[in-house]
C-alpha positions as a printed Julia matrix, in Angstrom:
108×3 Matrix{Float64}:
   5.41  -12.47    7.73
   7.96  -10.12    6.06
   7.66   -6.54    4.88
   6.09   -6.53    1.37
   4.29   -9.99    1.75
   0.98  -10.29    0.18
  -1.52  -10.06    3.16
  -4.56  -11.56    1.32
  -8.16  -10.64    1.84
  -7.84  -10.71    5.76
 -11.43  -12.39    6.13
 -10.27  -13.85    9.29
  -9.96  -10.54   10.91
 -13.66   -9.65   10.28
 -14.96  -11.02   13.5
 -12.07   -9.76   15.53
 -12.1    -6.1    14.55
 -15.41   -4.26   14.62
 -16.06   -2.35   11.5
 -13.12   -3.86    9.6
 -13.83   -4.7     5.89
 -11.99   -7.33    3.72
  -8.95   -5.86    2.11
  -5.68   -7.03    0.86
  -2.39   -5.32   -0.35
   0.86   -6.65   -1.5
   4.02   -4.83   -2.88
   6.54   -6.51   -5.05
   9.55   -6.46   -5.35
  10.85   -5.06   -2.03
  13.52   -4.01   -2.03
  13.36   -2.69   -5.54
  15.32   -0.61   -8.05
  13.49    2.11  -10.01
   9.87    1.05   -9.45
   7.69   -1.57   -7.37
   4.09   -2.67   -7.92
   1.54   -2.16   -5.37
  -1.32   -4.67   -5.64
  -4.54   -4.38   -3.78
  -7.9    -5.85   -3.69
 -11.49   -5.0    -2.1
 -14.0    -7.73   -1.62
 -16.45   -4.91   -0.65
 -16.91   -1.25   -1.95
 -15.57    1.34    0.54
 -13.49    4.18    1.26
  -9.95    3.75    0.48
  -6.7     5.74    0.74
  -3.15    4.6    -0.17
  -0.55    7.25    0.63
   3.15    6.93   -0.01
   5.6     8.97    2.29
   9.35    9.55    2.3
  11.52    8.64    5.15
  10.9    12.17    6.64
   7.29   11.87    6.62
   6.53   13.89    3.52
   3.59   12.85    1.4
   4.84   11.91   -1.96
   1.78   10.4    -3.72
  -1.72    9.51   -3.0
  -2.7     7.22   -5.88
  -6.18    6.28   -4.38
  -8.24    8.57   -2.19
 -12.06    7.95   -2.15
 -14.7     5.37   -2.71
 -13.3     2.41   -4.41
 -15.35   -0.47   -6.07
 -14.81   -4.21   -5.45
 -12.05   -5.55   -7.57
  -8.37   -6.11   -7.97
  -6.07   -3.11   -8.73
  -2.3    -2.31   -9.4
  -0.36    0.83   -9.04
   3.22    1.26  -10.2
   5.34    3.4    -7.67
   8.39    4.87   -9.35
  10.62    5.49   -6.32
  13.59    6.21   -8.46
  12.12    9.62   -9.1
  12.32   10.63   -5.65
  15.38   11.46   -3.5
  16.0     8.84   -0.72
  15.59    5.26   -0.68
  13.06    4.53    1.99
   9.39    4.79    1.6
   6.32    4.18    3.65
   2.84    2.93    2.34
   0.02    3.6     4.71
  -3.4     2.33    3.79
  -6.74    3.31    5.41
  -9.8     1.4     4.62
 -13.21    2.56    6.01
 -11.39    5.03    8.24
  -9.18    2.39    9.92
  -5.39    2.17    9.2
  -5.09   -1.49    7.91
  -1.44   -1.39    6.45
   1.69    0.42    7.24
   4.91   -0.89    5.55
   8.32    0.17    4.77
   9.84   -0.36    1.24
  13.4     0.12    0.23
  14.92    1.45   -3.04
  18.42    0.08   -3.78
  20.9     1.9    -5.95
  19.53    5.43   -5.78
């Protein structure tokens, strides 16, 4: 698995991690120029937070923070509008950190 790969719905992890709910996220392209698309889907309604940080750990954007309905979603992150070229996406679902990945802007 590589950074930015689509993780799917994660159904296989349900029985392995108590309290974990089906959730999937993918970011494409990575590396990116100007912007990248964050795609995520929920198979069950739940509390979801998507947070994007810069290389120094400063919070840049929180596109989602709260109760989220079942469905497929997309968010476009315009990394070129921020200084630096490395960003972190951290996703919490139902209080558990389920994704933590690095994304790279090229040409900034």
